[in-house]
Amino acid sequence: MSNSRQFGPEPAQLLLVEDNPGDVRLTKEAFKQGRIENDLYVVSDGNEALEFLHRRGEYADAPRPDLILLDLNLPRKDGEDVLEELKDHPELRSIPVIVLTSSRAEEDVVRSYELHANAYLTKPVDPDEFIETVRAFEKFWFSVVRLPPEDERS
């Protein structure tokens, strides 16, 4: 039996780090329409994201995400800082991080990959295109890609 993460009866655990309520709503809508059962957790700034990932304070019982969707432009601690801290941490670095941001700036793309983001997606402005982008991403990451085995991610 393979020990890579399969998405069957167990829902995928997703962490969305996003401060724009409209984008949160669209992301939730896209996942609701999708085929992969998931638990989507949302935090609205970089500090909250790190509290969730380190299971501190109100997030002491938070699950370990299978995947993180990370906006770059966040209040308090920005997405690049979160990405850097996450990828420097031995127990968290194997969690795939998808940068999902409105920035099309080449330096943001380059910097995200330098900090070991697993993918960089630019948010479409059109709500229908936004939903399509999230659904395409969901299908790819949960139907095609093999995620790290549980024992290497705990």
PDB file of N, CA, C and O in Angstrom, residues 19-63:
ATOM      1  N   ASP A  19      -6.522  38.407   3.512  1.00  0.00           N
ATOM      2  CA  ASP A  19      -7.192  39.471   4.272  1.00  0.00           C
ATOM      3  C   ASP A  19      -8.350  40.113   3.523  1.00  0.00           C
ATOM      4  O   ASP A  19      -9.088  40.899   4.100  1.00  0.00           O
ATOM      5  N   ASN A  20      -8.556  39.766   2.253  1.00  0.00           N
ATOM      6  CA  ASN A  20      -9.641  40.361   1.476  1.00  0.00           C
ATOM      7  C   ASN A  20     -10.886  39.483   1.591  1.00  0.00           C
ATOM      8  O   ASN A  20     -10.905  38.365   1.074  1.00  0.00           O
ATOM      9  N   PRO A  21     -11.953  39.982   2.259  1.00  0.00           N
ATOM     10  CA  PRO A  21     -13.159  39.165   2.471  1.00  0.00           C
ATOM     11  C   PRO A  21     -13.787  38.684   1.153  1.00  0.00           C
ATOM     12  O   PRO A  21     -14.317  37.573   1.091  1.00  0.00           O
ATOM     13  N   GLY A  22     -13.709  39.495   0.116  1.00  0.00           N
ATOM     14  CA  GLY A  22     -14.257  39.097  -1.180  1.00  0.00           C
ATOM     15  C   GLY A  22     -13.527  37.898  -1.766  1.00  0.00           C
ATOM     16  O   GLY A  22     -14.142  36.964  -2.297  1.00  0.00           O
ATOM     17  N   ASP A  23     -12.190  37.903  -1.654  1.00  0.00           N
ATOM     18  CA  ASP A  23     -11.402  36.784  -2.166  1.00  0.00           C
ATOM     19  C   ASP A  23     -11.609  35.525  -1.313  1.00  0.00           C
ATOM     20  O   ASP A  23     -11.607  34.411  -1.832  1.00  0.00           O
ATOM     21  N   VAL A  24     -11.803  35.707  -0.014  1.00  0.00           N
ATOM     22  CA  VAL A  24     -12.108  34.570   0.862  1.00  0.00           C
ATOM     23  C   VAL A  24     -13.424  33.940   0.414  1.00  0.00           C
ATOM     24  O   VAL A  24     -13.532  32.719   0.258  1.00  0.00           O
ATOM     25  N   ARG A  25     -14.442  34.783   0.179  1.00  0.00           N
ATOM     26  CA  ARG A  25     -15.754  34.297  -0.244  1.00  0.00           C
ATOM     27  C   ARG A  25     -15.667  33.542  -1.566  1.00  0.00           C
ATOM     28  O   ARG A  25     -16.222  32.451  -1.722  1.00  0.00           O
ATOM     29  N   LEU A  26     -14.938  34.107  -2.533  1.00  0.00           N
ATOM     30  CA  LEU A  26     -14.788  33.458  -3.833  1.00  0.00           C
ATOM     31  C   LEU A  26     -14.043  32.124  -3.728  1.00  0.00           C
ATOM     32  O   LEU A  26     -14.388  31.145  -4.393  1.00  0.00           O
ATOM     33  N   THR A  27     -13.022  32.081  -2.886  1.00  0.00           N
ATOM     34  CA  THR A  27     -12.259  30.847  -2.699  1.00  0.00           C
ATOM     35  C   THR A  27     -13.143  29.772  -2.090  1.00  0.00           C
ATOM     36  O   THR A  27     -13.156  28.620  -2.536  1.00  0.00           O
ATOM     37  N   LYS A  28     -13.931  30.156  -1.071  1.00  0.00           N
ATOM     38  CA  LYS A  28     -14.853  29.199  -0.445  1.00  0.00           C
ATOM     39  C   LYS A  28     -15.854  28.684  -1.475  1.00  0.00           C
ATOM     40  O   LYS A  28     -16.156  27.487  -1.524  1.00  0.00           O
ATOM     41  N   GLU A  29     -16.375  29.582  -2.283  1.00  0.00           N
ATOM     42  CA  GLU A  29     -17.346  29.208  -3.324  1.00  0.00           C
ATOM     43  C   GLU A  29     -16.718  28.224  -4.316  1.00  0.00           C
ATOM     44  O   GLU A  29     -17.334  27.229  -4.695  1.00  0.00           O
ATOM     45  N   ALA A  30     -15.500  28.501  -4.727  1.00  0.00           N
ATOM     46  CA  ALA A  30     -14.816  27.627  -5.681  1.00  0.00           C
ATOM     47  C   ALA A  30     -14.616  26.229  -5.103  1.00  0.00           C
ATOM     48  O   ALA A  30     -14.852  25.225  -5.781  1.00  0.00           O
ATOM     49  N   PHE A  31     -14.204  26.146  -3.851  1.00  0.00           N
ATOM     50  CA  PHE A  31     -13.996  24.842  -3.236  1.00  0.00           C
ATOM     51  C   PHE A  31     -15.318  24.114  -3.006  1.00  0.00           C
ATOM     52  O   PHE A  31     -15.381  22.899  -3.075  1.00  0.00           O
ATOM     53  N   LYS A  32     -16.384  24.884  -2.734  1.00  0.00           N
ATOM     54  CA  LYS A  32     -17.703  24.269  -2.543  1.00  0.00           C
ATOM     55  C   LYS A  32     -18.163  23.598  -3.836  1.00  0.00           C
ATOM     56  O   LYS A  32     -18.782  22.546  -3.828  1.00  0.00           O
ATOM     57  N   GLN A  33     -17.852  24.230  -4.970  1.00  0.00           N
ATOM     58  CA  GLN A  33     -18.246  23.687  -6.273  1.00  0.00           C
ATOM     59  C   GLN A  33     -17.347  22.533  -6.717  1.00  0.00           C
ATOM     60  O   GLN A  33     -17.696  21.790  -7.611  1.00  0.00           O
ATOM     61  N   GLY A  34     -16.178  22.431  -6.093  1.00  0.00           N
ATOM     62  CA  GLY A  34     -15.207  21.423  -6.518  1.00  0.00           C
ATOM     63  C   GLY A  34     -15.588  20.032  -6.063  1.00  0.00           C
ATOM     64  O   GLY A  34     -16.583  19.822  -5.365  1.00  0.00           O
ATOM     65  N   ARG A  35     -14.792  19.060  -6.450  1.00  0.00           N
ATOM     66  CA  ARG A  35     -15.082  17.660  -6.151  1.00  0.00           C
ATOM     67  C   ARG A  35     -14.340  17.137  -4.936  1.00  0.00           C
ATOM     68  O   ARG A  35     -14.649  16.069  -4.446  1.00  0.00           O
ATOM     69  N   ILE A  36     -13.330  17.858  -4.495  1.00  0.00           N
ATOM     70  CA  ILE A  36     -12.519  17.381  -3.384  1.00  0.00           C
ATOM     71  C   ILE A  36     -13.128  17.847  -2.065  1.00  0.00           C
ATOM     72  O   ILE A  36     -13.326  19.045  -1.854  1.00  0.00           O
ATOM     73  N   GLU A  37     -13.416  16.913  -1.190  1.00  0.00           N
ATOM     74  CA  GLU A  37     -13.920  17.275   0.121  1.00  0.00           C
ATOM     75  C   GLU A  37     -12.790  17.936   0.898  1.00  0.00           C
ATOM     76  O   GLU A  37     -11.669  17.424   0.915  1.00  0.00           O
ATOM     77  N   ASN A  38     -13.069  19.078   1.499  1.00  0.00           N
ATOM     78  CA  ASN A  38     -11.998  19.780   2.200  1.00  0.00           C
ATOM     79  C   ASN A  38     -12.514  20.544   3.400  1.00  0.00           C
ATOM     80  O   ASN A  38     -13.693  20.882   3.465  1.00  0.00           O
ATOM     81  N   ASP A  39     -11.610  20.781   4.316  1.00  0.00           N
ATOM     82  CA  ASP A  39     -11.857  21.676   5.438  1.00  0.00           C
ATOM     83  C   ASP A  39     -10.992  22.895   5.174  1.00  0.00           C
ATOM     84  O   ASP A  39      -9.761  22.781   5.153  1.00  0.00           O
ATOM     85  N   LEU A  40     -11.622  24.033   4.932  1.00  0.00           N
ATOM     86  CA  LEU A  40     -10.891  25.256   4.618  1.00  0.00           C
ATOM     87  C   LEU A  40     -10.858  26.142   5.855  1.00  0.00           C
ATOM     88  O   LEU A  40     -11.891  26.561   6.365  1.00  0.00           O
ATOM     89  N   TYR A  41      -9.652  26.394   6.336  1.00  0.00           N
ATOM     90  CA  TYR A  41      -9.440  27.282   7.473  1.00  0.00           C
ATOM     91  C   TYR A  41      -8.930  28.601   6.924  1.00  0.00           C
ATOM     92  O   TYR A  41      -8.125  28.617   5.986  1.00  0.00           O
ATOM     93  N   VAL A  42      -9.387  29.702   7.514  1.00  0.00           N
ATOM     94  CA  VAL A  42      -9.011  31.023   7.009  1.00  0.00           C
ATOM     95  C   VAL A  42      -8.431  31.863   8.136  1.00  0.00           C
ATOM     96  O   VAL A  42      -9.014  31.950   9.222  1.00  0.00           O
ATOM     97  N   VAL A  43      -7.272  32.461   7.878  1.00  0.00           N
ATOM     98  CA  VAL A  43      -6.698  33.463   8.773  1.00  0.00           C
ATOM     99  C   VAL A  43      -6.414  34.701   7.926  1.00  0.00           C
ATOM    100  O   VAL A  43      -6.203  34.594   6.717  1.00  0.00           O
ATOM    101  N   SER A  44      -6.433  35.876   8.563  1.00  0.00           N
ATOM    102  CA  SER A  44      -6.400  37.096   7.762  1.00  0.00           C
ATOM    103  C   SER A  44      -5.111  37.900   7.831  1.00  0.00           C
ATOM    104  O   SER A  44      -5.025  38.968   7.243  1.00  0.00           O
ATOM    105  N   ASP A  45      -4.093  37.398   8.545  1.00  0.00           N
ATOM    106  CA  ASP A  45      -2.804  38.083   8.491  1.00  0.00           C
ATOM    107  C   ASP A  45      -1.678  37.091   8.753  1.00  0.00           C
ATOM    108  O   ASP A  45      -1.913  35.950   9.158  1.00  0.00           O
ATOM    109  N   GLY A  46      -0.458  37.539   8.512  1.00  0.00           N
ATOM    110  CA  GLY A  46       0.697  36.662   8.618  1.00  0.00           C
ATOM    111  C   GLY A  46       0.952  36.152  10.024  1.00  0.00           C
ATOM    112  O   GLY A  46       1.361  34.999  10.214  1.00  0.00           O
ATOM    113  N   ASN A  47       0.707  36.995  11.023  1.00  0.00           N
ATOM    114  CA  ASN A  47       0.913  36.556  12.404  1.00  0.00           C
ATOM    115  C   ASN A  47      -0.048  35.425  12.765  1.00  0.00           C
ATOM    116  O   ASN A  47       0.344  34.441  13.384  1.00  0.00           O
ATOM    117  N   GLU A  48      -1.321  35.584  12.363  1.00  0.00           N
ATOM    118  CA  GLU A  48      -2.316  34.537  12.614  1.00  0.00           C
ATOM    119  C   GLU A  48      -1.918  33.246  11.909  1.00  0.00           C
ATOM    120  O   GLU A  48      -2.097  32.150  12.446  1.00  0.00           O
ATOM    121  N   ALA A  49      -1.396  33.372  10.691  1.00  0.00           N
ATOM    122  CA  ALA A  49      -0.983  32.187   9.933  1.00  0.00           C
ATOM    123  C   ALA A  49       0.078  31.405  10.707  1.00  0.00           C
ATOM    124  O   ALA A  49      -0.003  30.177  10.830  1.00  0.00           O
ATOM    125  N   LEU A  50       1.051  32.102  11.249  1.00  0.00           N
ATOM    126  CA  LEU A  50       2.121  31.433  11.989  1.00  0.00           C
ATOM    127  C   LEU A  50       1.612  30.855  13.309  1.00  0.00           C
ATOM    128  O   LEU A  50       2.037  29.777  13.718  1.00  0.00           O
ATOM    129  N   GLU A  51       0.669  31.548  13.953  1.00  0.00           N
ATOM    130  CA  GLU A  51       0.063  31.008  15.173  1.00  0.00           C
ATOM    131  C   GLU A  51      -0.658  29.697  14.852  1.00  0.00           C
ATOM    132  O   GLU A  51      -0.552  28.713  15.584  1.00  0.00           O
ATOM    133  N   PHE A  52      -1.394  29.681  13.728  1.00  0.00           N
ATOM    134  CA  PHE A  52      -2.119  28.483  13.291  1.00  0.00           C
ATOM    135  C   PHE A  52      -1.139  27.338  13.014  1.00  0.00           C
ATOM    136  O   PHE A  52      -1.320  26.222  13.500  1.00  0.00           O
ATOM    137  N   LEU A  53      -0.095  27.630  12.257  1.00  0.00           N
ATOM    138  CA  LEU A  53       0.852  26.589  11.853  1.00  0.00           C
ATOM    139  C   LEU A  53       1.667  26.036  13.025  1.00  0.00           C
ATOM    140  O   LEU A  53       1.988  24.854  13.062  1.00  0.00           O
ATOM    141  N   HIS A  54       1.967  26.908  13.980  1.00  0.00           N
ATOM    142  CA  HIS A  54       2.716  26.467  15.165  1.00  0.00           C
ATOM    143  C   HIS A  54       1.783  25.979  16.274  1.00  0.00           C
ATOM    144  O   HIS A  54       2.265  25.598  17.350  1.00  0.00           O
ATOM    145  N   ARG A  55       0.471  26.064  16.018  1.00  0.00           N
ATOM    146  CA  ARG A  55      -0.551  25.621  16.986  1.00  0.00           C
ATOM    147  C   ARG A  55      -0.397  26.321  18.329  1.00  0.00           C
ATOM    148  O   ARG A  55      -0.296  25.674  19.371  1.00  0.00           O
ATOM    149  N   ARG A  56      -0.376  27.640  18.263  1.00  0.00           N
ATOM    150  CA  ARG A  56      -0.228  28.448  19.474  1.00  0.00           C
ATOM    151  C   ARG A  56      -1.529  29.185  19.780  1.00  0.00           C
ATOM    152  O   ARG A  56      -2.303  29.494  18.868  1.00  0.00           O
ATOM    153  N   GLY A  57      -1.736  29.502  21.048  1.00  0.00           N
ATOM    154  CA  GLY A  57      -2.882  30.309  21.463  1.00  0.00           C
ATOM    155  C   GLY A  57      -4.196  29.662  21.076  1.00  0.00           C
ATOM    156  O   GLY A  57      -4.420  28.477  21.327  1.00  0.00           O
ATOM    157  N   GLU A  58      -5.070  30.448  20.430  1.00  0.00           N
ATOM    158  CA  GLU A  58      -6.397  29.940  20.069  1.00  0.00           C
ATOM    159  C   GLU A  58      -6.333  28.829  19.017  1.00  0.00           C
ATOM    160  O   GLU A  58      -7.325  28.149  18.763  1.00  0.00           O
ATOM    161  N   TYR A  59      -5.164  28.632  18.413  1.00  0.00           N
ATOM    162  CA  TYR A  59      -5.016  27.606  17.379  1.00  0.00           C
ATOM    163  C   TYR A  59      -4.324  26.338  17.898  1.00  0.00           C
ATOM    164  O   TYR A  59      -3.804  25.545  17.119  1.00  0.00           O
ATOM    165  N   ALA A  60      -4.354  26.139  19.217  1.00  0.00           N
ATOM    166  CA  ALA A  60      -3.670  24.983  19.815  1.00  0.00           C
ATOM    167  C   ALA A  60      -4.158  23.656  19.227  1.00  0.00           C
ATOM    168  O   ALA A  60      -3.390  22.704  19.126  1.00  0.00           O
ATOM    169  N   ASP A  61      -5.415  23.587  18.826  1.00  0.00           N
ATOM    170  CA  ASP A  61      -5.980  22.349  18.277  1.00  0.00           C
ATOM    171  C   ASP A  61      -6.070  22.370  16.754  1.00  0.00           C
ATOM    172  O   ASP A  61      -6.763  21.535  16.162  1.00  0.00           O
ATOM    173  N   ALA A  62      -5.408  23.305  16.119  1.00  0.00           N
ATOM    174  CA  ALA A  62      -5.483  23.422  14.659  1.00  0.00           C
ATOM    175  C   ALA A  62      -4.872  22.185  13.988  1.00  0.00           C
ATOM    176  O   ALA A  62      -3.876  21.640  14.478  1.00  0.00           O
ATOM    177  N   PRO A  63      -5.458  21.758  12.870  1.00  0.00           N
ATOM    178  CA  PRO A  63      -4.865  20.632  12.141  1.00  0.00           C
ATOM    179  C   PRO A  63      -3.635  21.091  11.374  1.00  0.00           C
ATOM    180  O   PRO A  63      -3.464  22.286  11.122  1.00  0.00           O
TER     181      PRO A  63
END
